[in-house]
mmCIF file with all atom_site columns, C-alpha atoms in Angstrom:
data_model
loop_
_atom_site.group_PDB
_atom_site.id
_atom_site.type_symbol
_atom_site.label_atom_id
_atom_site.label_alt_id
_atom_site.label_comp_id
_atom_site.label_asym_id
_atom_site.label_entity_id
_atom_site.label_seq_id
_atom_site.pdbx_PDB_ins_code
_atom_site.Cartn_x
_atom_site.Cartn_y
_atom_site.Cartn_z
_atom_site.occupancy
_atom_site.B_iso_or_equiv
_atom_site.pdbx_formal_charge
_atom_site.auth_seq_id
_atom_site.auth_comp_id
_atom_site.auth_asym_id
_atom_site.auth_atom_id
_atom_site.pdbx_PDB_model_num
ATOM 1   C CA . UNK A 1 1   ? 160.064 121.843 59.673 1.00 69.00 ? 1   UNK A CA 1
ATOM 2   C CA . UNK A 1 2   ? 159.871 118.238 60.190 1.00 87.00 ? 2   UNK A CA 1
ATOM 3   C CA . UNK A 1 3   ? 156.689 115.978 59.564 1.00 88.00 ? 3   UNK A CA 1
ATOM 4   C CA . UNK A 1 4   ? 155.587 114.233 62.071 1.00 87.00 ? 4   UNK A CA 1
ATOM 5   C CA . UNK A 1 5   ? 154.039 110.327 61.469 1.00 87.00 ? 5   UNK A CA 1
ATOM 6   C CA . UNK A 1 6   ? 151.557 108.992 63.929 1.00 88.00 ? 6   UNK A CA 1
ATOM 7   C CA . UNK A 1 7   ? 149.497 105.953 63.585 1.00 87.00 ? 7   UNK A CA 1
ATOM 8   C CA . UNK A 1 8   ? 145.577 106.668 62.923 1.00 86.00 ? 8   UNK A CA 1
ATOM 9   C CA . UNK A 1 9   ? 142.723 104.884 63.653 1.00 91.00 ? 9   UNK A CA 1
ATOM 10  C CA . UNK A 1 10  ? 140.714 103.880 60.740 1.00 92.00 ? 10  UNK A CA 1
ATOM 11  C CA . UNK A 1 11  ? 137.325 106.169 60.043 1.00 95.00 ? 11  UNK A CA 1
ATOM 12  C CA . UNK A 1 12  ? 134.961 103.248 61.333 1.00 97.00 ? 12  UNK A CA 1
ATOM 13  C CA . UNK A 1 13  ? 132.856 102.605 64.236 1.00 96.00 ? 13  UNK A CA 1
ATOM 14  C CA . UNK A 1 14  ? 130.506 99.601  64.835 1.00 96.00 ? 14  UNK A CA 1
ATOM 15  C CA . UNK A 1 15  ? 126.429 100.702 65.569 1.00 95.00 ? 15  UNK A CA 1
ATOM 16  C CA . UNK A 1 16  ? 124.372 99.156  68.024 1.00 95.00 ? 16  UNK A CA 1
ATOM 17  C CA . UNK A 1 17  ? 123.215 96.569  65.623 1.00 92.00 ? 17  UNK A CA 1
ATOM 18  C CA . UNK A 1 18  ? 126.773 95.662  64.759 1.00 93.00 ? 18  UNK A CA 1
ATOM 19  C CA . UNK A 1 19  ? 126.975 97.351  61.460 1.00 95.00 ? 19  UNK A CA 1
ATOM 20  C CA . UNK A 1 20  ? 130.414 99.037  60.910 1.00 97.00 ? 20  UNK A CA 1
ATOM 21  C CA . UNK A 1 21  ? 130.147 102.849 59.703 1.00 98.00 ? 21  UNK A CA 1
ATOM 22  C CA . UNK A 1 22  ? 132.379 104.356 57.789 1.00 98.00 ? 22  UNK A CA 1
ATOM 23  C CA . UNK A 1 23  ? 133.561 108.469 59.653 1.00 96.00 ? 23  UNK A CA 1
ATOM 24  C CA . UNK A 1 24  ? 130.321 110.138 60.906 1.00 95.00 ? 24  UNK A CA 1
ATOM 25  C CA . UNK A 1 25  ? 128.539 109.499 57.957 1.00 96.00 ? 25  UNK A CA 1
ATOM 26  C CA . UNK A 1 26  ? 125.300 105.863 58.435 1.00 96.00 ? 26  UNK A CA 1
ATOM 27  C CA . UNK A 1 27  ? 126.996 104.547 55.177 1.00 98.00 ? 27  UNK A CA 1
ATOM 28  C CA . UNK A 1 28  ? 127.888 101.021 55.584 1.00 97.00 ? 28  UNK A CA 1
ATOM 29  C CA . UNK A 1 29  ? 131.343 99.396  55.374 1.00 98.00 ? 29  UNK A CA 1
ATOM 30  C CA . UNK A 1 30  ? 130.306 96.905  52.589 1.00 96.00 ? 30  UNK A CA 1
ATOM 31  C CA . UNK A 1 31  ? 128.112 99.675  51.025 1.00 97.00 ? 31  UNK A CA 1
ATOM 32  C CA . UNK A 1 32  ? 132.016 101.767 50.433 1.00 98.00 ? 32  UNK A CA 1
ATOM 33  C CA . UNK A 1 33  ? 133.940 97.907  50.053 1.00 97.00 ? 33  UNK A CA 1
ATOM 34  C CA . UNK A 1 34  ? 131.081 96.486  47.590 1.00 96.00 ? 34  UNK A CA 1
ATOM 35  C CA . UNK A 1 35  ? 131.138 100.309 45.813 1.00 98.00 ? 35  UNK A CA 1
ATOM 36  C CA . UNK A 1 36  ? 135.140 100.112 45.575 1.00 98.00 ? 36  UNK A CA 1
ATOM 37  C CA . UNK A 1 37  ? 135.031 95.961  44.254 1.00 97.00 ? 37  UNK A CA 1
ATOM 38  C CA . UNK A 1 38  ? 133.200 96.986  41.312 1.00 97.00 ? 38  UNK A CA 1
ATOM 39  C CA . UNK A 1 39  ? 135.284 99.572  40.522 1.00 98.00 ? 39  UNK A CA 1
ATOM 40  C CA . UNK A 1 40  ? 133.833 103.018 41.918 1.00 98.00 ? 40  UNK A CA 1
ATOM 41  C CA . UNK A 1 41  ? 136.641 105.232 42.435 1.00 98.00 ? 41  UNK A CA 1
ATOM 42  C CA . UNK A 1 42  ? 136.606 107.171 45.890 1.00 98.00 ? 42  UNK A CA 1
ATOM 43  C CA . UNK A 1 43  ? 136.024 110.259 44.182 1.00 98.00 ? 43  UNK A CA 1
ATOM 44  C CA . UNK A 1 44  ? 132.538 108.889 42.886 1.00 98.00 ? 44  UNK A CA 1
ATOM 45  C CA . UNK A 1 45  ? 131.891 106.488 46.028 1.00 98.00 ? 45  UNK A CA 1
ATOM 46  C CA . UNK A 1 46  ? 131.974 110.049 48.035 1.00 98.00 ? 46  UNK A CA 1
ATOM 47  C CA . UNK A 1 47  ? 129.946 111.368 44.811 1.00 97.00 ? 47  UNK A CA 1
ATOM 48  C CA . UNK A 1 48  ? 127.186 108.624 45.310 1.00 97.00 ? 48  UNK A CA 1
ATOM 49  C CA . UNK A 1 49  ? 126.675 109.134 48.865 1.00 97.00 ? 49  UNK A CA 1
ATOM 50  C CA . UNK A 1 50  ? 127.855 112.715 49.787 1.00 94.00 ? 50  UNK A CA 1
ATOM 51  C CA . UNK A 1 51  ? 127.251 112.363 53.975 1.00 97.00 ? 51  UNK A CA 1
ATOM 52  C CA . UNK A 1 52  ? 130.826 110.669 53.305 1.00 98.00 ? 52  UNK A CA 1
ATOM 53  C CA . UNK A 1 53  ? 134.458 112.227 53.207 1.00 97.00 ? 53  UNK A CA 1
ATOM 54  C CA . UNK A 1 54  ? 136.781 111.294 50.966 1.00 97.00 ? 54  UNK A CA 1
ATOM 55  C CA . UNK A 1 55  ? 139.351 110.739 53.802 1.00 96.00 ? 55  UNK A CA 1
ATOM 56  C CA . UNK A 1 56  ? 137.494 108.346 55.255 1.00 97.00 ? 56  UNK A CA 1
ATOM 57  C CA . UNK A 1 57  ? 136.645 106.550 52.068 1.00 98.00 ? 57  UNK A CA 1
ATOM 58  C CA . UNK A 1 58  ? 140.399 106.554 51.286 1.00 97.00 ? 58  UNK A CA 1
ATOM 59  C CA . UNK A 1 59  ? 141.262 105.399 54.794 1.00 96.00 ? 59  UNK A CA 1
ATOM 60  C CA . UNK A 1 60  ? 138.592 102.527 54.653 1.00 97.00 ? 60  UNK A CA 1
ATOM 61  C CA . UNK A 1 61  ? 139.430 101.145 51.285 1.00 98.00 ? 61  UNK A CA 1
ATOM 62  C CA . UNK A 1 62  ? 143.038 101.267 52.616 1.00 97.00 ? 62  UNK A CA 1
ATOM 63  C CA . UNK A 1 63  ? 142.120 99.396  56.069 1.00 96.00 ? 63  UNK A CA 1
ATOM 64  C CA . UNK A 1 64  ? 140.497 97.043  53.429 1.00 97.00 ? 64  UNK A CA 1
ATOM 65  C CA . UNK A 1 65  ? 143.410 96.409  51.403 1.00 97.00 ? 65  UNK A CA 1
ATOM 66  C CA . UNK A 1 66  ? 145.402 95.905  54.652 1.00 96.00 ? 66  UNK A CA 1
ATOM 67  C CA . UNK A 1 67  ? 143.006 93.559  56.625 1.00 97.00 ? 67  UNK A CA 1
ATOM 68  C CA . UNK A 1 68  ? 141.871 91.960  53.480 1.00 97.00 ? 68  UNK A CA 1
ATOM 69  C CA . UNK A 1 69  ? 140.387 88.797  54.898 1.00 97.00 ? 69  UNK A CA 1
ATOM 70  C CA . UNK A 1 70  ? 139.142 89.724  58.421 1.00 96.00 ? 70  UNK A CA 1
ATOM 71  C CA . UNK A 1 71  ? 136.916 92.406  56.336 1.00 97.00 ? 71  UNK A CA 1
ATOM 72  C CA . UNK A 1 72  ? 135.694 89.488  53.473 1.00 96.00 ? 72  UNK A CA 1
ATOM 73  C CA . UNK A 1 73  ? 134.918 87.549  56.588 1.00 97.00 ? 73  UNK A CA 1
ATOM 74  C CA . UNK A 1 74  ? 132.833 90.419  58.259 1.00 96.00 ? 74  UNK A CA 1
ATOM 75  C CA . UNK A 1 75  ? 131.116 90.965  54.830 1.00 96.00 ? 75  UNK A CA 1
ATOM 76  C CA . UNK A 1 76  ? 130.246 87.619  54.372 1.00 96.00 ? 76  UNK A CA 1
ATOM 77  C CA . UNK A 1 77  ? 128.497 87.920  57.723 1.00 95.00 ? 77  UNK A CA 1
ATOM 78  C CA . UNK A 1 78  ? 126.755 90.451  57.165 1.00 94.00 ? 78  UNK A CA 1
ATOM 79  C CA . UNK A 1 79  ? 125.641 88.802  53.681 1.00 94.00 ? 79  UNK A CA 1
ATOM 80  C CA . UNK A 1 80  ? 124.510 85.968  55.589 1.00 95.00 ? 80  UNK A CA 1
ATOM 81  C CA . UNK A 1 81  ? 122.285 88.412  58.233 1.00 92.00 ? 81  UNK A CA 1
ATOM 82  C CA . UNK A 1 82  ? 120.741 90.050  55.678 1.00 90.00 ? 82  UNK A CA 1
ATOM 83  C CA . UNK A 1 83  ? 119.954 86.687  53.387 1.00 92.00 ? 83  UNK A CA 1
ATOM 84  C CA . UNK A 1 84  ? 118.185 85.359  56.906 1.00 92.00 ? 84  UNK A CA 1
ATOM 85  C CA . UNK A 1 85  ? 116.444 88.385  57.526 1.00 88.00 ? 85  UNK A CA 1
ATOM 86  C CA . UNK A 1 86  ? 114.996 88.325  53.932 1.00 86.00 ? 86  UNK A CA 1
ATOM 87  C CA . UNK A 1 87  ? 113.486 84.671  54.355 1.00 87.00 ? 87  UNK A CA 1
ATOM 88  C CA . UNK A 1 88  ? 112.302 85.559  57.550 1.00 85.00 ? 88  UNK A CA 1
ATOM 89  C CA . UNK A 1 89  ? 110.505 88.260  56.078 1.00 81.00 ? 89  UNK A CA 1
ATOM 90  C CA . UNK A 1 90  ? 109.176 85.936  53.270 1.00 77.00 ? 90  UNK A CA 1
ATOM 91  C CA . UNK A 1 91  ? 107.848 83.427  56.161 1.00 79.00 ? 91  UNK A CA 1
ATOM 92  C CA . UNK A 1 92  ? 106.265 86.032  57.604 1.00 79.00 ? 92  UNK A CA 1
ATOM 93  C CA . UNK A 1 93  ? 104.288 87.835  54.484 1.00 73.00 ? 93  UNK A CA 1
ATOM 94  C CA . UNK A 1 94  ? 101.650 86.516  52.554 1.00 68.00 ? 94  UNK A CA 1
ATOM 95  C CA . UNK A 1 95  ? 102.325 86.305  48.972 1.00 71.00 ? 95  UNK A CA 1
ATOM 96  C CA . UNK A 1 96  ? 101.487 89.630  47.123 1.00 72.00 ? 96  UNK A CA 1
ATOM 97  C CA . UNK A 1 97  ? 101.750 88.096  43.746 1.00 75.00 ? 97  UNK A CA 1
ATOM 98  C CA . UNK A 1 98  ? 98.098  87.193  43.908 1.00 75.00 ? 98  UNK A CA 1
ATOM 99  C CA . UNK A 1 99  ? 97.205  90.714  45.069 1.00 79.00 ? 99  UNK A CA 1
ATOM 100 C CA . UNK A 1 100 ? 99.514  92.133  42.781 1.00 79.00 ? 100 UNK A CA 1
ATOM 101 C CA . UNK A 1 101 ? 97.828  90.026  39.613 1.00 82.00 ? 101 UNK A CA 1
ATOM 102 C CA . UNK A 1 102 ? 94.430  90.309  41.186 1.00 81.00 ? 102 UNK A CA 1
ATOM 103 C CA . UNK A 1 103 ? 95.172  94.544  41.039 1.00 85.00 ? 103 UNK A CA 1
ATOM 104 C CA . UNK A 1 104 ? 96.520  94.647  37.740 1.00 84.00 ? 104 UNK A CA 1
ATOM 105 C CA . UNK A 1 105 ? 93.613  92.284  36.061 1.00 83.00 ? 105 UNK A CA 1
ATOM 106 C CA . UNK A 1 106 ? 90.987  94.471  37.797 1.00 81.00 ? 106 UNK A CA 1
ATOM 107 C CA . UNK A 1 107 ? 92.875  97.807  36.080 1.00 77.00 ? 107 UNK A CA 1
ATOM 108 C CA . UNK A 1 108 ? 93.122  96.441  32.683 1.00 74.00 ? 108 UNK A CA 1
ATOM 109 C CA . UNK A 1 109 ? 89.664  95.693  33.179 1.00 74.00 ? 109 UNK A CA 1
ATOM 110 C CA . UNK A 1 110 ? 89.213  99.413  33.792 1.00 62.00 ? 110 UNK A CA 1
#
């Protein structure tokens, strides 16, 4: 019996939007990277978000670890989307502070 070594594509595939998922699973790349930074095991990352395998979140921190930089650089991207999407969102609403103080005064008033 002899075991047999093949190369394997890592568990991810890019969405529509550009997001990388990790297997079959909508969990996000950074969600598993970010999870695995601060010191989540794969064990719990797969605990926290059970859609996920732990193959896949083993294979992914491991495509990490061996693309380190070309997977900072993608996160930092998709930091910088989501920071630009927030303001955008902020330019867009009114502020809800004065609601929000206007509703709480008027139930303390209650």
């Amino acid at each position: 019996m002899s075991l047999v070594l093949k190369s394997e594509t890592p568990p991810l595939r890019e969405d529509e939007t550009g997001a990388i998922r990790v297997g079959n699973s909508r969990v996000l790349l950074e969600t598993v990277i970010r999870a695995f930074q601060d010191g989540a095991s794969p064990e719990s990352i797969v605990h926290r978000y059970s859609t996920l395998s732990l193959s896949d979140v083993y294979n992914a921190i491991g495509y990490y670890l061996r693309h380190q930089d070309a997977v900072e650089t993608y996160l930092n991207q998709r930091e910088q989307l989501a920071q630009s999407v927030q303001q955008r969102l902020f330019s867009i609403q009114p502020d809800l502070s004065l609601i929000r103080n206007r509703l709480l005064s008027q139930q303390n008033q209650d």
